[in-house]
Tab-separated table of C-alpha atoms in Angstrom:
chain	number	residue	atom	x	y	z
A	1	MET	CA	-22.759	-16.066	-7.774
A	2	SER	CA	-26.277	-14.627	-7.939
A	3	ASP	CA	-26.753	-10.927	-8.585
A	4	ASP	CA	-27.396	-10.388	-4.869
A	5	ALA	CA	-24.280	-9.539	-2.858
A	6	ILE	CA	-24.187	-11.273	0.520
A	7	GLN	CA	-22.545	-10.801	3.877
A	8	ILE	CA	-21.787	-13.794	6.093
A	9	ILE	CA	-21.674	-12.915	9.801
A	10	ALA	CA	-20.313	-15.102	12.593
A	11	ARG	CA	-20.635	-14.214	16.276
A	12	GLY	CA	-19.103	-15.918	19.272
A	13	PRO	CA	-16.382	-15.821	21.931
A	14	ARG	CA	-12.994	-14.385	21.102
A	15	ALA	CA	-11.162	-17.723	21.040
A	16	ALA	CA	-13.583	-19.200	18.518
A	17	ALA	CA	-13.640	-16.064	16.363
A	18	GLU	CA	-9.842	-15.766	16.259
A	19	ALA	CA	-9.458	-19.455	15.414
A	20	ALA	CA	-12.020	-19.135	12.620
A	21	ALA	CA	-10.343	-16.012	11.252
A	22	ALA	CA	-6.983	-17.814	11.186
A	23	ALA	CA	-8.641	-20.732	9.377
A	24	LEU	CA	-10.134	-18.379	6.769
A	25	GLU	CA	-6.638	-16.982	6.158
A	26	ALA	CA	-5.122	-20.450	5.832
A	27	THR	CA	-7.766	-21.959	3.529
A	28	PRO	CA	-6.829	-21.676	-0.178
A	29	GLU	CA	-10.448	-21.175	-1.255
A	30	THR	CA	-10.793	-18.116	0.993
A	31	GLU	CA	-7.304	-16.565	0.768
A	32	ALA	CA	-8.633	-13.673	-1.341
A	33	LEU	CA	-11.707	-13.171	0.856
A	34	THR	CA	-12.489	-9.717	2.214
A	35	PHE	CA	-13.396	-10.065	5.883
A	36	SER	CA	-12.953	-8.322	9.204
A	37	ILE	CA	-12.930	-9.389	12.845
A	38	LEU	CA	-13.822	-7.095	15.735
A	39	GLU	CA	-15.052	-7.063	19.306
A	40	GLU	CA	-18.804	-6.438	19.343
A	41	ASP	CA	-19.602	-6.727	23.075
A	42	GLU	CA	-16.717	-6.638	25.555
A	43	ASP	CA	-18.848	-7.449	28.614
A	44	ARG	CA	-20.324	-10.582	27.037
A	45	ASP	CA	-17.151	-11.614	25.141
A	46	VAL	CA	-18.900	-11.439	21.777
A	47	TRP	CA	-16.667	-11.085	18.720
A	48	ARG	CA	-17.879	-10.810	15.145
A	49	ILE	CA	-16.538	-11.839	11.763
A	50	ASP	CA	-17.977	-10.081	8.698
A	51	ALA	CA	-17.167	-11.847	5.423
A	52	PHE	CA	-18.008	-10.630	1.908
A	53	PRO	CA	-17.632	-13.508	-0.569
A	54	THR	CA	-17.842	-12.673	-4.264
A	55	LEU	CA	-18.309	-16.193	-5.676
A	56	ASP	CA	-20.624	-19.096	-4.801
A	57	GLU	CA	-17.605	-21.344	-4.229
A	58	GLU	CA	-16.050	-18.778	-1.907
A	59	ALA	CA	-19.300	-18.435	0.074
A	60	GLU	CA	-19.522	-22.226	0.461
A	61	ALA	CA	-15.913	-22.357	1.644
A	62	VAL	CA	-16.563	-19.607	4.202
A	63	ARG	CA	-19.569	-21.461	5.613
A	64	ALA	CA	-17.587	-24.702	5.745
A	65	VAL	CA	-14.749	-23.063	7.675
A	66	LEU	CA	-17.107	-21.347	10.117
A	67	ALA	CA	-19.070	-24.568	10.654
A	68	GLY	CA	-15.876	-26.112	11.994
A	69	HIS	CA	-16.028	-23.740	14.966
A	70	PRO	CA	-19.164	-24.716	16.926
A	71	GLY	CA	-18.884	-21.735	19.282
A	72	LEU	CA	-19.924	-19.396	16.457
A	73	ARG	CA	-23.444	-18.461	15.397
A	74	VAL	CA	-23.465	-17.911	11.629
A	75	THR	CA	-26.008	-15.891	9.645
A	76	THR	CA	-26.188	-14.688	6.047
A	77	GLU	CA	-27.641	-11.374	4.944
A	78	VAL	CA	-28.494	-10.339	1.391
A	79	LEU	CA	-27.233	-6.843	0.738
A	80	ALA	CA	-29.361	-4.305	-1.080
A	81	ASP	CA	-29.179	-4.011	-4.863
A	82	ALA	CA	-28.065	-0.429	-4.406
A	83	ASP	CA	-24.370	0.428	-4.104
A	84	TRP	CA	-24.024	-1.593	-0.918
A	85	LEU	CA	-20.370	-0.672	-0.406
A	86	ALA	CA	-21.138	3.044	-0.486
A	87	LEU	CA	-24.115	2.424	1.785
A	88	ALA	CA	-21.949	0.539	4.266
A	89	LEU	CA	-19.292	3.244	4.232
A	90	SER	CA	-21.880	5.952	4.835
A	91	GLY	CA	-22.458	4.454	8.256
A	92	LEU	CA	-18.792	4.307	9.208
A	93	PRO	CA	-17.691	6.966	11.649
A	94	PRO	CA	-14.452	8.856	11.036
A	95	VAL	CA	-11.334	7.372	12.637
A	96	ARG	CA	-8.760	9.152	14.799
A	97	ALA	CA	-5.329	7.481	14.915
A	98	GLY	CA	-2.800	9.684	16.658
A	99	ARG	CA	-2.379	12.830	14.577
A	100	PHE	CA	-4.363	11.317	11.698
A	101	PHE	CA	-8.089	11.735	11.101
A	102	VAL	CA	-9.508	9.496	8.353
A	103	TYR	CA	-12.938	10.295	6.968
A	104	GLY	CA	-15.175	9.914	3.936
A	105	ALA	CA	-17.142	12.498	1.991
A	106	HIS	CA	-20.157	11.981	4.278
A	107	ASP	CA	-18.083	13.263	7.247
A	108	ARG	CA	-16.126	16.054	5.619
A	109	GLY	CA	-17.580	18.621	8.009
A	110	LEU	CA	-16.233	16.782	11.074
A	111	ALA	CA	-12.516	17.041	10.305
A	112	PRO	CA	-10.726	18.931	13.132
A	113	ALA	CA	-8.321	21.742	12.355
A	114	SER	CA	-5.631	20.258	14.618
A	115	THR	CA	-5.162	16.889	12.856
A	116	VAL	CA	-3.736	15.585	9.584
A	117	ASN	CA	-7.020	15.036	7.789
A	118	LEU	CA	-7.160	12.275	5.190
A	119	ARG	CA	-10.242	11.972	3.017
A	120	ILE	CA	-10.345	8.399	1.779
A	121	GLU	CA	-12.971	7.140	-0.648
A	122	ALA	CA	-12.854	3.352	-0.914
A	123	GLY	CA	-14.771	2.683	-4.116
A	124	ALA	CA	-14.073	-0.964	-4.889
A	125	ALA	CA	-10.720	-0.996	-3.091
A	126	PHE	CA	-9.900	-2.290	0.374
A	127	GLY	CA	-8.587	0.007	3.076
A	128	THR	CA	-10.940	2.701	4.347
A	129	GLY	CA	-8.819	3.378	7.419
A	130	HIS	CA	-11.403	1.805	9.730
A	131	HIS	CA	-9.888	-1.682	9.779
A	132	GLY	CA	-7.796	-2.559	12.841
A	133	THR	CA	-4.750	-3.246	10.683
A	134	THR	CA	-4.834	0.169	9.002
A	135	VAL	CA	-5.413	1.954	12.298
A	136	GLY	CA	-2.511	-0.011	13.776
A	137	CYS	CA	-0.217	1.139	10.951
A	138	LEU	CA	-1.260	4.779	11.387
A	139	LEU	CA	-0.753	4.635	15.167
A	140	ALA	CA	2.694	3.067	14.727
A	141	PHE	CA	3.604	5.681	12.104
A	142	ASP	CA	2.392	8.493	14.360
A	143	GLU	CA	4.683	7.285	17.161
A	144	LEU	CA	7.675	7.067	14.818
A	145	LEU	CA	7.051	10.588	13.521
A	146	LYS	CA	7.544	11.947	17.038
A	147	ARG	CA	11.235	11.055	16.763
A	148	ARG	CA	12.185	11.267	13.087
A	149	ARG	CA	11.070	11.855	9.500
A	150	PHE	CA	11.044	9.454	6.585
A	151	PRO	CA	12.076	11.049	3.267
A	152	ARG	CA	11.355	7.934	1.156
A	153	VAL	CA	8.371	5.695	1.912
A	154	LEU	CA	6.979	2.613	0.162
A	155	ASP	CA	3.501	1.143	0.762
A	156	VAL	CA	3.230	-2.481	-0.403
A	157	GLY	CA	-0.366	-3.515	-1.126
A	158	CYS	CA	-1.624	0.046	-0.926
A	159	GLY	CA	-5.381	-0.541	-1.263
A	160	THR	CA	-6.948	2.921	-1.146
A	161	GLY	CA	-3.543	4.533	-0.597
A	162	VAL	CA	-4.186	5.839	2.917
A	163	LEU	CA	-0.730	4.959	4.301
A	164	ALA	CA	1.356	6.451	1.483
A	165	ILE	CA	-0.905	9.518	1.478
A	166	ALA	CA	-0.378	9.861	5.252
A	167	ALA	CA	3.384	9.781	4.611
A	168	ALA	CA	3.196	12.379	1.849
A	169	ARG	CA	1.068	14.648	4.023
A	170	THR	CA	3.619	14.493	6.862
A	171	GLY	CA	6.696	15.429	4.876
A	172	SER	CA	7.894	12.399	2.921
A	173	ALA	CA	9.376	13.678	-0.339
A	174	VAL	CA	8.841	10.283	-1.976
A	175	ALA	CA	5.715	8.250	-1.192
A	176	VAL	CA	5.120	5.274	-3.480
A	177	GLY	CA	2.357	2.681	-3.259
A	178	THR	CA	1.989	-0.587	-5.136
A	179	ASP	CA	-0.861	-3.016	-5.580
A	180	ILE	CA	-1.548	-6.072	-7.722
A	181	ASP	CA	-5.106	-4.792	-8.280
A	182	ARG	CA	-5.402	-2.139	-10.997
A	183	VAL	CA	-8.674	-0.818	-9.536
A	184	SER	CA	-6.950	-0.147	-6.207
A	185	VAL	CA	-4.137	1.712	-7.976
A	186	ARG	CA	-6.639	3.927	-9.778
A	187	ILE	CA	-8.599	4.674	-6.599
A	188	ALA	CA	-5.404	5.339	-4.620
A	189	ASN	CA	-4.249	7.877	-7.217
A	190	GLU	CA	-7.681	9.520	-7.064
A	191	ASN	CA	-7.402	9.724	-3.271
A	192	ALA	CA	-3.950	11.297	-3.594
A	193	ARG	CA	-5.478	14.023	-5.753
A	194	LEU	CA	-8.350	14.495	-3.277
A	195	ASN	CA	-5.801	15.069	-0.512
A	196	THR	CA	-3.408	17.193	-2.580
A	197	ALA	CA	-0.759	14.627	-1.669
A	198	ASP	CA	2.384	14.083	-3.704
A	199	ALA	CA	2.072	10.297	-3.630
A	200	ARG	CA	2.118	8.004	-6.650
A	201	PHE	CA	0.662	4.531	-6.986
A	202	VAL	CA	1.699	1.873	-9.489
A	203	HIS	CA	0.495	-1.549	-10.551
A	204	ALA	CA	3.263	-3.993	-9.600
A	205	PHE	CA	3.541	-7.652	-8.620
A	206	GLY	CA	6.704	-7.388	-6.566
A	207	LEU	CA	9.261	-5.096	-5.015
A	208	ASP	CA	11.712	-5.825	-7.849
A	209	ASP	CA	9.487	-3.935	-10.290
A	210	PRO	CA	11.436	-1.031	-11.855
A	211	HIS	CA	8.658	1.387	-10.841
A	212	VAL	CA	9.418	0.434	-7.235
A	213	ARG	CA	13.210	0.175	-7.391
A	214	VAL	CA	13.687	3.567	-9.029
A	215	ASP	CA	12.887	5.442	-5.796
A	216	GLY	CA	14.687	3.107	-3.395
A	217	PRO	CA	16.231	2.369	-1.054
A	218	TYR	CA	13.450	3.451	1.276
A	219	ASP	CA	13.547	4.777	4.832
A	220	LEU	CA	10.204	3.149	5.686
A	221	VAL	CA	8.192	0.324	4.117
A	222	PHE	CA	4.547	-0.277	5.006
A	223	ALA	CA	3.198	-3.755	4.253
A	224	ASN	CA	-0.407	-4.104	5.374
A	225	ILE	CA	-1.275	-7.297	3.569
A	226	LEU	CA	-1.726	-10.910	4.802
A	227	ALA	CA	0.543	-13.116	6.877
A	228	PRO	CA	1.651	-15.549	4.110
A	229	PRO	CA	2.819	-12.812	1.689
A	230	LEU	CA	4.426	-10.924	4.594
A	231	VAL	CA	6.556	-13.996	5.268
A	232	ALA	CA	7.328	-14.486	1.573
A	233	LEU	CA	8.360	-10.833	1.136
A	234	SER	CA	10.733	-10.621	4.109
A	235	GLN	CA	13.906	-10.722	1.984
A	236	ASP	CA	12.457	-8.362	-0.657
A	237	ILE	CA	11.469	-5.835	2.016
A	238	LYS	CA	14.973	-6.050	3.457
A	239	ARG	CA	16.433	-5.263	0.005
A	240	ALA	CA	14.023	-2.345	-0.471
A	241	LEU	CA	15.059	-0.704	2.824
A	242	ARG	CA	18.236	1.221	3.470
A	243	PRO	CA	20.346	-0.059	6.406
A	244	GLY	CA	18.669	1.058	9.627
A	245	GLY	CA	15.363	1.600	7.821
A	246	LEU	CA	12.057	0.570	9.376
A	247	THR	CA	9.135	-1.534	8.242
A	248	ILE	CA	5.589	-1.491	9.615
A	249	LEU	CA	3.885	-4.847	9.055
A	250	SER	CA	0.202	-5.575	9.516
A	251	GLY	CA	-2.662	-7.591	8.087
A	252	LEU	CA	-1.791	-10.433	10.448
A	253	LEU	CA	-3.753	-11.886	13.319
A	254	ARG	CA	-2.199	-12.069	16.773
A	255	THR	CA	-2.066	-15.841	16.315
A	256	GLN	CA	0.173	-15.336	13.247
A	257	GLU	CA	2.523	-12.841	14.897
A	258	ARG	CA	5.197	-15.337	15.944
A	259	ARG	CA	5.436	-16.818	12.449
A	260	VAL	CA	5.805	-13.436	10.745
A	261	LEU	CA	8.251	-12.148	13.338
A	262	ALA	CA	10.429	-15.246	12.934
A	263	ALA	CA	10.681	-14.682	9.177
A	264	TYR	CA	12.054	-11.172	9.719
A	265	THR	CA	14.315	-11.783	12.705
A	266	SER	CA	15.946	-14.584	10.696
A	267	LYS	CA	16.907	-11.862	8.175
A	268	GLY	CA	18.460	-9.739	10.920
A	269	PHE	CA	15.499	-7.435	11.630
A	270	ARG	CA	15.023	-6.257	15.210
A	271	LEU	CA	11.580	-5.772	16.752
A	272	VAL	CA	11.022	-2.137	17.736
A	273	ARG	CA	7.375	-2.245	18.764
A	274	ARG	CA	4.209	-4.311	18.542
A	275	LEU	CA	0.633	-3.026	18.688
A	276	HIS	CA	-2.556	-5.033	19.131
A	277	ARG	CA	-5.993	-3.848	18.040
A	278	ASP	CA	-8.914	-6.249	18.290
A	279	ALA	CA	-7.559	-9.576	16.986
A	280	TRP	CA	-4.960	-7.923	14.759
A	281	ALA	CA	-1.258	-7.256	15.270
A	282	THR	CA	1.063	-4.561	13.901
A	283	LEU	CA	4.842	-5.003	14.048
A	284	VAL	CA	7.515	-2.324	13.709
A	285	LEU	CA	10.946	-3.719	12.817
A	286	ARG	CA	14.344	-2.219	12.037
A	287	ARG	CA	16.552	-3.469	9.224
A	288	PRO	CA	20.141	-4.280	10.126
């Protein structure tokens, strides 16, 4: 790809945007793509997809997928040569999700005294706390905390570490995060130090990794990843949880909810709660 980073933006009605987002998830050439989908104008039914391809081939695949949805208007913007990620984050407002308040360094003066304040610096990792899937996980966790505590927590695909850090900051004695990306693991550990949180993050490709098994079985497992790996990991997540333990699943579109839910109910899991935010779904399930 050229030295210029680009952002591909698609705008259109919800049905077209959700269908395109599902297609981006299902296309092999874009399965590693970083993108988001959100409601831009409720009154006019305008939804927006923001995609950030890193390779020419990936950008071409994104455009090809979006072109298959004629209800969308697609534009491409060249991002500044400066640290465009930091620039983008500087414009993100802090996020309130139940008792949690997620913010970056640019908003450190806005953190209320009455909330669990989580300073999350994204760097090159995914998961600032602004995405609908992360907010959904924090809201689900906040509701669960009203009734019980979770001594041992695992965060699969931790990104910046926000979920495991939230657990550590609310009383979990063990809070472990894993990611297949070494950069994410480094940034998550840095965020743990920023928040004085006793959470540890390890580079691991599966839940059978000894760094993961050593602290199990877990009372709660977060998995905020993508629908296909959520389905593939259903048995592994069951093994990682103690009987009666809970899992919070996200990273899936509403259109993928039935497929993911079926994978877990077939393993004996029971649906406790579902949350919807924009086009995204969060599922809370209990292990048998």
